[in-house]
Amino acid sequence: MDISLDQKVKSLAQQIKHYLITMMGKTCEEASDEEFYRALSWVLREEVMIHWAATAHTHMQKKSRRVYYFSMEWLPGRLLVNNITNIGAIELVKRLLKYMDRDTTAIINAERDPGLGNGGLGRLAACFLDALATHDYPAMGYGLRYHYGIFEQELWSGIQIERPDCWLLNEVPWELRKDSHAAIVQFGGRIITKKNRHNQDVNALVDYEEIRALPYDHPIIGYNPKDNYSALTLRLWTTKESPLNFLLARFNAGDLSGAAKNSSLTDVLYPNDKYSLGLFMRIKQEYLLVSAGLQDIFKQFHMTFDDISEFADKIRIQINDTHPTLIIAELMRILTHVHEIHWDEAWEITKTVCSFTNHTILRESLEEWDHQLMREILPRQMRIIEKINFDFCNSIRSKYPNDEPRVRRMSIIENERVRMAHLGIVGSHKVNGVAALHSEILKKSLFKDFHEMFPDVFTNVTNGVTPRRWLLKCNPRLAALITELIGDQWVRDLSELNKLHNFAKDPVIQRRFIEIKEENKERLMNALCKYKKDRHGEDFDCKEEFFLEKGVIFDVQVKRFHEYKRQLMNALHAIILFNEIRKNPDAHKVKRHIIFGGKAAPGYEMAKLIIRLIYMLSRRINKDPIVGKKLKVIFIENYNVSKAELIIPAADLSEQISTAGMEASGTSNMKFAMNGALTIGTEDGANIEMREAVTDSWWPFKFGLTSSEIDEYHKNNTYNPEFLISQDPVLQEVIQCLKDDTFAENDVEKEALQKICSSLYIDRYFVLKDLISYRDTHRKAEALYQDQSRWAEYAIHNIASMGKFSADRSVQEYAKNIWKIEPCAIDKEELKRVSKDFLESDRCFIA
């Protein structure tokens, strides 16, 4: 029997009041926004739980092959609005909040972003799990539940201050603690060698240290407003919540830090590995994820299958970057020791099950761990890695006799370092890059020897993003316009956007697009003003720091701070604009916001110095009586998913300016283009494939050296930044501004700018070489922006060309070419059965 919307609203209101009373002891009138948010989430979770259970039951009953996605980072963002979007309950919840006289924005903002990642790696993993759920693939994600995230960023006089990310300050209503799935993880100890039934050595452990890993499950809901959506599980492990991990004897002996070392293991993402304790914790974190996850996989497997021989057919494990590559050693240990499988057979199973995604080109970002430290922390796993390496090196010698340099280049262990990427390649049946250029660089340069030996192992899967969060949710007015023009099938099949090409020249659609963009800018500016007033008081002058009128170009670069991403080049361009406007206030016709956001790793000094430079530019430029009328520099602190959802829809220009050949793919480039920003970008990462999809006709702001040109400079050692500066007056002016008192106000700031200046005379990332081309391309962008209709036409063509860059397409390629899995839609009869059980239990409330 259908229930009217008003009846549903009244029923949900009663349930919210029930939760407020029974769970918090509050009436609706006295509940805070945060308490109301939790009660609302619990009510909605009831419906989700039915689908969550039915999805899991369906996968077990159909004995589907299942993929397990391991990642050290997950950045799903706020879950409330995403979940009600995916189940088609937006209108219902709006009506409910109005009925209960609650402010929608306040309730949404009561939820904190889960502090489970830092950058694109975590956002990509979250997009993939959303896509897997949307298209009914049997899958599950594993990660760690970082108690304090990576950190919460504040700027004090331009200095990055790292505070704990208190995302767990209040109860998280979407997570479920699963004590019955807790895992015991062993570290250290002494090895006792035994024999398995094949008379092969296996390693038992004595005198080891035990840590209890406790899982918390989050539902990841697929988009399907027709009420038969799948809900997958993201399982996050913590050591914080288990009293077993607190070492009371050490506490009583006065060793306070030693007593908490195990319970604090999952406190922070990426402990600073400049110090020995940080290195120690990084390795232990990675093994905790691997060990707990594999124990859980085997537990699930044995609930469904009786024979271990089916493991290789039914299980697939995706290793997301080098962090979880210890899976290969741990899986070998379990198969040979616990299940007593012959080493050779176990190796075939491991390679069949595992696949590895590489996310970097920079050699210094490929994890390598000290051999002796690994032996100390993980003695059994290190023995297995040593045997894997021994066999592998012999296979190299067999294929390439008398080529010991090749053996050393390819060895997993070399110079007392354990190369985790090499372990990932050797132990996986497929290794993929994340953009076409990236994958070619892996094959031709970074892992050239491996590609020559295993040419069929390497493949490419270009990254994608979920259009549910990154268009439908974050830009509802643009999404509504798209649906009005081409229907709503694009939400699950982004290739449908191609139909928008037909509307790009329509002046009415152009005007509507511009209106939506201006509204999104106003929304962002209002949020920034509120943040500044909350922090600095009501006297804060927003008009001095921001342009609040229409017609301002929003030039945006938001991403993790790293030298190769070249936030420095963007900052130097701001100095060029500053100098040009000072000399001639009419040099630039369009007002411009240059907007930055992103965090620098705690141990990355140069990245922190670049943030400090941006602060100095903002301080001087925004208040300058001449330049401040045309240019504002804005740094948005503590950039996260929720802030991205405000910033990306407001952007006109998307800064994708990494040094060519250094960005693996990028995903913010896709999000910006999907929301109607034009890309100013180098030929790097997925920018190339985006340009090819958009075509050169509608991709006007390409600039800079190509990766092959940079390779030639490296090969011939012919790049001389000092000579470049001596020949160019514009560069000389920029360098002079870094050296004099233009932006620095004290000796400490002068020293910071001197370090940046010194780095430019080395210029490892070709900042100065590309800067003039970059300046000229920005001039083209400013000229085009003055013709708003023409700008809108370009933007609509860019949106229409983004069909390829959906996470849906990415996971379908993984499913078809790597995992070989099929969709497994939720069984409708099982859904009815679980719903019936719930409804019957729901009648048990005491009236």
mmCIF file of N, CA, C and O in Angstrom, residues 319-382:
data_model
loop_
_atom_site.group_PDB
_atom_site.id
_atom_site.type_symbol
_atom_site.label_atom_id
_atom_site.label_comp_id
_atom_site.label_asym_id
_atom_site.label_seq_id
_atom_site.Cartn_x
_atom_site.Cartn_y
_atom_site.Cartn_z
ATOM 1 N N ILE A 319 45.031 -3.907 -4.485
ATOM 2 C CA ILE A 319 45.990 -3.205 -3.627
ATOM 3 C C ILE A 319 46.109 -1.778 -4.143
ATOM 4 O O ILE A 319 46.669 -1.541 -5.214
ATOM 5 N N ASN A 320 45.570 -0.826 -3.384
ATOM 6 C CA ASN A 320 45.525 0.566 -3.827
ATOM 7 C C ASN A 320 46.788 1.298 -3.381
ATOM 8 O O ASN A 320 46.878 1.772 -2.247
ATOM 9 N N ASP A 321 47.773 1.363 -4.257
ATOM 10 C CA ASP A 321 49.089 1.940 -4.012
ATOM 11 C C ASP A 321 49.927 0.995 -3.151
ATOM 12 O O ASP A 321 49.494 -0.078 -2.768
ATOM 13 N N THR A 322 51.142 1.419 -2.826
ATOM 14 C CA THR A 322 52.096 0.497 -2.203
ATOM 15 C C THR A 322 51.779 0.177 -0.746
ATOM 16 O O THR A 322 52.260 -0.833 -0.227
ATOM 17 N N HIS A 323 50.981 0.994 -0.084
ATOM 18 C CA HIS A 323 50.779 0.815 1.362
ATOM 19 C C HIS A 323 50.309 -0.584 1.750
ATOM 20 O O HIS A 323 50.795 -1.135 2.744
ATOM 21 N N PRO A 324 49.367 -1.201 1.020
ATOM 22 C CA PRO A 324 48.906 -2.532 1.441
ATOM 23 C C PRO A 324 49.624 -3.707 0.761
ATOM 24 O O PRO A 324 49.119 -4.836 0.807
ATOM 25 N N THR A 325 50.796 -3.484 0.160
ATOM 26 C CA THR A 325 51.432 -4.578 -0.588
ATOM 27 C C THR A 325 51.909 -5.721 0.302
ATOM 28 O O THR A 325 52.217 -6.805 -0.206
ATOM 29 N N LEU A 326 51.961 -5.520 1.617
ATOM 30 C CA LEU A 326 52.267 -6.635 2.514
ATOM 31 C C LEU A 326 51.221 -7.736 2.427
ATOM 32 O O LEU A 326 51.445 -8.850 2.934
ATOM 33 N N ILE A 327 50.097 -7.474 1.798
ATOM 34 C CA ILE A 327 49.089 -8.507 1.535
ATOM 35 C C ILE A 327 49.733 -9.728 0.889
ATOM 36 O O ILE A 327 49.388 -10.873 1.202
ATOM 37 N N ILE A 328 50.669 -9.486 -0.020
ATOM 38 C CA ILE A 328 51.258 -10.593 -0.783
ATOM 39 C C ILE A 328 52.022 -11.533 0.144
ATOM 40 O O ILE A 328 51.865 -12.759 0.084
ATOM 41 N N ALA A 329 52.831 -10.974 1.044
ATOM 42 C CA ALA A 329 53.573 -11.818 1.986
ATOM 43 C C ALA A 329 52.642 -12.473 2.995
ATOM 44 O O ALA A 329 52.793 -13.665 3.323
ATOM 45 N N GLU A 330 51.669 -11.735 3.492
ATOM 46 C CA GLU A 330 50.769 -12.288 4.512
ATOM 47 C C GLU A 330 49.858 -13.365 3.933
ATOM 48 O O GLU A 330 49.572 -14.375 4.588
ATOM 49 N N LEU A 331 49.404 -13.169 2.711
ATOM 50 C CA LEU A 331 48.576 -14.190 2.064
ATOM 51 C C LEU A 331 49.372 -15.475 1.857
ATOM 52 O O LEU A 331 48.859 -16.588 2.087
ATOM 53 N N MET A 332 50.623 -15.332 1.447
ATOM 54 C CA MET A 332 51.491 -16.513 1.310
ATOM 55 C C MET A 332 51.670 -17.220 2.653
ATOM 56 O O MET A 332 51.665 -18.461 2.738
ATOM 57 N N ARG A 333 51.820 -16.452 3.721
ATOM 58 C CA ARG A 333 51.980 -17.063 5.055
ATOM 59 C C ARG A 333 50.743 -17.861 5.445
ATOM 60 O O ARG A 333 50.834 -19.013 5.904
ATOM 61 N N ILE A 334 49.570 -17.282 5.242
ATOM 62 C CA ILE A 334 48.327 -17.966 5.622
ATOM 63 C C ILE A 334 48.125 -19.235 4.786
ATOM 64 O O ILE A 334 47.764 -20.297 5.312
ATOM 65 N N LEU A 335 48.381 -19.142 3.505
ATOM 66 C CA LEU A 335 48.152 -20.294 2.625
ATOM 67 C C LEU A 335 49.116 -21.434 2.927
ATOM 68 O O LEU A 335 48.722 -22.605 2.981
ATOM 69 N N THR A 336 50.396 -21.106 3.141
ATOM 70 C CA THR A 336 51.391 -22.182 3.342
ATOM 71 C C THR A 336 51.399 -22.697 4.769
ATOM 72 O O THR A 336 51.640 -23.886 5.001
ATOM 73 N N HIS A 337 51.127 -21.845 5.742
ATOM 74 C CA HIS A 337 51.213 -22.245 7.147
ATOM 75 C C HIS A 337 49.855 -22.711 7.678
ATOM 76 O O HIS A 337 49.710 -23.852 8.123
ATOM 77 N N VAL A 338 48.855 -21.849 7.599
ATOM 78 C CA VAL A 338 47.549 -22.185 8.171
ATOM 79 C C VAL A 338 46.846 -23.256 7.348
ATOM 80 O O VAL A 338 46.296 -24.225 7.897
ATOM 81 N N HIS A 339 46.874 -23.121 6.030
ATOM 82 C CA HIS A 339 46.161 -24.071 5.163
ATOM 83 C C HIS A 339 47.079 -25.128 4.558
ATOM 84 O O HIS A 339 46.597 -25.995 3.812
ATOM 85 N N GLU A 340 48.353 -25.043 4.852
ATOM 86 C CA GLU A 340 49.341 -26.053 4.450
ATOM 87 C C GLU A 340 49.318 -26.363 2.945
ATOM 88 O O GLU A 340 49.359 -27.505 2.512
ATOM 89 N N ILE A 341 49.236 -25.298 2.174
ATOM 90 C CA ILE A 341 49.288 -25.431 0.719
ATOM 91 C C ILE A 341 50.740 -25.359 0.269
ATOM 92 O O ILE A 341 51.544 -24.607 0.831
ATOM 93 N N HIS A 342 51.077 -26.137 -0.733
ATOM 94 C CA HIS A 342 52.442 -26.150 -1.276
ATOM 95 C C HIS A 342 52.822 -24.736 -1.719
ATOM 96 O O HIS A 342 52.001 -23.993 -2.268
ATOM 97 N N TRP A 343 54.074 -24.347 -1.479
ATOM 98 C CA TRP A 343 54.542 -22.983 -1.792
ATOM 99 C C TRP A 343 54.202 -22.589 -3.231
ATOM 100 O O TRP A 343 53.686 -21.496 -3.469
ATOM 101 N N ASP A 344 54.490 -23.438 -4.183
ATOM 102 C CA ASP A 344 54.274 -23.094 -5.596
ATOM 103 C C ASP A 344 52.794 -22.858 -5.889
ATOM 104 O O ASP A 344 52.435 -21.926 -6.615
ATOM 105 N N GLU A 345 51.949 -23.707 -5.314
ATOM 106 C CA GLU A 345 50.507 -23.526 -5.522
ATOM 107 C C GLU A 345 50.024 -22.254 -4.829
ATOM 108 O O GLU A 345 49.207 -21.504 -5.380
ATOM 109 N N ALA A 346 50.549 -22.021 -3.615
ATOM 110 C CA ALA A 346 50.173 -20.809 -2.887
ATOM 111 C C ALA A 346 50.572 -19.559 -3.664
ATOM 112 O O ALA A 346 49.839 -18.556 -3.675
ATOM 113 N N TRP A 347 51.730 -19.612 -4.315
ATOM 114 C CA TRP A 347 52.196 -18.467 -5.096
ATOM 115 C C TRP A 347 51.270 -18.209 -6.283
ATOM 116 O O TRP A 347 50.938 -17.056 -6.587
ATOM 117 N N GLU A 348 50.817 -19.268 -6.927
ATOM 118 C CA GLU A 348 49.876 -19.111 -8.043
ATOM 119 C C GLU A 348 48.551 -18.532 -7.557
ATOM 120 O O GLU A 348 47.952 -17.682 -8.219
ATOM 121 N N ILE A 349 48.079 -18.994 -6.407
ATOM 122 C CA ILE A 349 46.833 -18.460 -5.838
ATOM 123 C C ILE A 349 46.995 -16.964 -5.544
ATOM 124 O O ILE A 349 46.132 -16.145 -5.891
ATOM 125 N N THR A 350 48.113 -16.624 -4.909
ATOM 126 C CA THR A 350 48.353 -15.226 -4.538
ATOM 127 C C THR A 350 48.369 -14.333 -5.764
ATOM 128 O O THR A 350 47.727 -13.270 -5.796
ATOM 129 N N LYS A 351 49.083 -14.752 -6.792
ATOM 130 C CA LYS A 351 49.158 -13.928 -8.009
ATOM 131 C C LYS A 351 47.804 -13.846 -8.718
ATOM 132 O O LYS A 351 47.467 -12.808 -9.301
ATOM 133 N N THR A 352 47.032 -14.912 -8.652
ATOM 134 C CA THR A 352 45.707 -14.905 -9.273
ATOM 135 C C THR A 352 44.770 -13.945 -8.551
ATOM 136 O O THR A 352 43.986 -13.228 -9.180
ATOM 137 N N VAL A 353 44.861 -13.922 -7.235
ATOM 138 C CA VAL A 353 43.950 -13.147 -6.410
ATOM 139 C C VAL A 353 44.303 -11.654 -6.417
ATOM 140 O O VAL A 353 43.417 -10.800 -6.451
ATOM 141 N N CYS A 354 45.577 -11.310 -6.388
ATOM 142 C CA CYS A 354 46.015 -9.929 -6.148
ATOM 143 C C CYS A 354 46.240 -9.147 -7.436
ATOM 144 O O CYS A 354 46.763 -9.685 -8.420
ATOM 145 N N SER A 355 45.875 -7.883 -7.397
ATOM 146 C CA SER A 355 46.232 -6.925 -8.448
ATOM 147 C C SER A 355 46.610 -5.614 -7.757
ATOM 148 O O SER A 355 46.160 -5.323 -6.650
ATOM 149 N N PHE A 356 47.438 -4.833 -8.430
ATOM 150 C CA PHE A 356 48.113 -3.700 -7.791
ATOM 151 C C PHE A 356 47.962 -2.445 -8.641
ATOM 152 O O PHE A 356 48.233 -2.471 -9.837
ATOM 153 N N THR A 357 47.482 -1.369 -8.024
ATOM 154 C CA THR A 357 47.412 -0.072 -8.691
ATOM 155 C C THR A 357 48.555 0.805 -8.214
ATOM 156 O O THR A 357 48.696 1.050 -7.013
ATOM 157 N N ASN A 358 49.364 1.269 -9.153
ATOM 158 C CA ASN A 358 50.428 2.226 -8.833
ATOM 159 C C ASN A 358 49.883 3.640 -9.038
ATOM 160 O O ASN A 358 49.237 3.914 -10.048
ATOM 161 N N HIS A 359 50.164 4.525 -8.086
ATOM 162 C CA HIS A 359 49.607 5.882 -8.145
ATOM 163 C C HIS A 359 50.669 6.967 -8.244
ATOM 164 O O HIS A 359 50.345 8.138 -8.040
ATOM 165 N N THR A 360 51.898 6.611 -8.500
ATOM 166 C CA THR A 360 52.917 7.664 -8.521
ATOM 167 C C THR A 360 53.947 7.397 -9.599
ATOM 168 O O THR A 360 54.126 6.263 -10.046
ATOM 169 N N ILE A 361 54.618 8.466 -9.989
ATOM 170 C CA ILE A 361 55.737 8.390 -10.917
ATOM 171 C C ILE A 361 57.033 8.758 -10.200
ATOM 172 O O ILE A 361 58.117 8.353 -10.606
ATOM 173 N N LEU A 362 56.902 9.505 -9.102
ATOM 174 C CA LEU A 362 58.079 9.962 -8.384
ATOM 175 C C LEU A 362 58.723 8.801 -7.629
ATOM 176 O O LEU A 362 58.091 8.162 -6.794
ATOM 177 N N ARG A 363 59.985 8.559 -7.901
ATOM 178 C CA ARG A 363 60.679 7.442 -7.253
ATOM 179 C C ARG A 363 60.716 7.606 -5.736
ATOM 180 O O ARG A 363 60.625 6.628 -4.993
ATOM 181 N N GLU A 364 60.849 8.851 -5.280
ATOM 182 C CA GLU A 364 60.935 9.056 -3.836
ATOM 183 C C GLU A 364 59.616 8.783 -3.131
ATOM 184 O O GLU A 364 59.568 8.658 -1.902
ATOM 185 N N SER A 365 58.523 8.682 -3.904
ATOM 186 C CA SER A 365 57.221 8.381 -3.304
ATOM 187 C C SER A 365 56.925 6.886 -3.278
ATOM 188 O O SER A 365 55.909 6.480 -2.701
ATOM 189 N N LEU A 366 57.771 6.087 -3.912
ATOM 190 C CA LEU A 366 57.597 4.637 -3.859
ATOM 191 C C LEU A 366 58.148 4.136 -2.528
ATOM 192 O O LEU A 366 59.326 4.311 -2.240
ATOM 193 N N GLU A 367 57.309 3.524 -1.748
ATOM 194 C CA GLU A 367 57.713 3.138 -0.388
ATOM 195 C C GLU A 367 58.849 2.124 -0.398
ATOM 196 O O GLU A 367 58.807 1.122 -1.116
ATOM 197 N N GLU A 368 59.850 2.428 0.414
ATOM 198 C CA GLU A 368 60.935 1.486 0.678
ATOM 199 C C GLU A 368 61.164 1.481 2.183
ATOM 200 O O GLU A 368 61.240 2.539 2.811
ATOM 201 N N TRP A 369 61.287 0.285 2.757
ATOM 202 C CA TRP A 369 61.472 0.173 4.198
ATOM 203 C C TRP A 369 62.806 -0.482 4.514
ATOM 204 O O TRP A 369 63.318 -1.310 3.742
ATOM 205 N N ASP A 370 63.355 -0.125 5.657
ATOM 206 C CA ASP A 370 64.624 -0.698 6.107
ATOM 207 C C ASP A 370 64.466 -2.198 6.360
ATOM 208 O O ASP A 370 63.544 -2.633 7.059
ATOM 209 N N HIS A 371 65.373 -2.966 5.795
ATOM 210 C CA HIS A 371 65.296 -4.428 5.873
ATOM 211 C C HIS A 371 65.334 -4.904 7.327
ATOM 212 O O HIS A 371 64.526 -5.752 7.745
ATOM 213 N N GLN A 372 66.251 -4.383 8.115
ATOM 214 C CA GLN A 372 66.385 -4.836 9.501
ATOM 215 C C GLN A 372 65.175 -4.427 10.344
ATOM 216 O O GLN A 372 64.734 -5.189 11.211
ATOM 217 N N LEU A 373 64.628 -3.241 10.071
ATOM 218 C CA LEU A 373 63.437 -2.804 10.794
ATOM 219 C C LEU A 373 62.256 -3.720 10.479
ATOM 220 O O LEU A 373 61.482 -4.093 11.373
ATOM 221 N N MET A 374 62.129 -4.111 9.224
ATOM 222 C CA MET A 374 61.067 -5.039 8.832
ATOM 223 C C MET A 374 61.246 -6.388 9.523
ATOM 224 O O MET A 374 60.268 -7.008 9.963
ATOM 225 N N ARG A 375 62.489 -6.865 9.622
ATOM 226 C CA ARG A 375 62.738 -8.128 10.324
ATOM 227 C C ARG A 375 62.340 -8.041 11.794
ATOM 228 O O ARG A 375 61.843 -9.002 12.374
ATOM 229 N N GLU A 376 62.561 -6.881 12.381
ATOM 230 C CA GLU A 376 62.230 -6.704 13.793
ATOM 231 C C GLU A 376 60.720 -6.676 14.007
ATOM 232 O O GLU A 376 60.205 -7.292 14.944
ATOM 233 N N ILE A 377 60.011 -5.959 13.146
ATOM 234 C CA ILE A 377 58.566 -5.785 13.333
ATOM 235 C C ILE A 377 57.787 -6.985 12.816
ATOM 236 O O ILE A 377 56.824 -7.441 13.448
ATOM 237 N N LEU A 378 58.198 -7.515 11.654
ATOM 238 C CA LEU A 378 57.451 -8.576 10.963
ATOM 239 C C LEU A 378 58.399 -9.702 10.552
ATOM 240 O O LEU A 378 58.682 -9.892 9.358
ATOM 241 N N PRO A 379 58.916 -10.460 11.497
ATOM 242 C CA PRO A 379 59.932 -11.467 11.152
ATOM 243 C C PRO A 379 59.422 -12.544 10.199
ATOM 244 O O PRO A 379 60.147 -12.954 9.285
ATOM 245 N N ARG A 380 58.195 -13.021 10.379
ATOM 246 C CA ARG A 380 57.681 -14.076 9.488
ATOM 247 C C ARG A 380 57.471 -13.552 8.074
ATOM 248 O O ARG A 380 57.846 -14.205 7.094
ATOM 249 N N GLN A 381 56.869 -12.387 7.982
ATOM 250 C CA GLN A 381 56.594 -11.826 6.654
ATOM 251 C C GLN A 381 57.897 -11.496 5.922
ATOM 252 O O GLN A 381 57.988 -11.672 4.704
ATOM 253 N N MET A 382 58.915 -11.066 6.678
ATOM 254 C CA MET A 382 60.185 -10.737 6.036
ATOM 255 C C MET A 382 60.862 -11.988 5.500
ATOM 256 O O MET A 382 61.473 -11.961 4.423
#
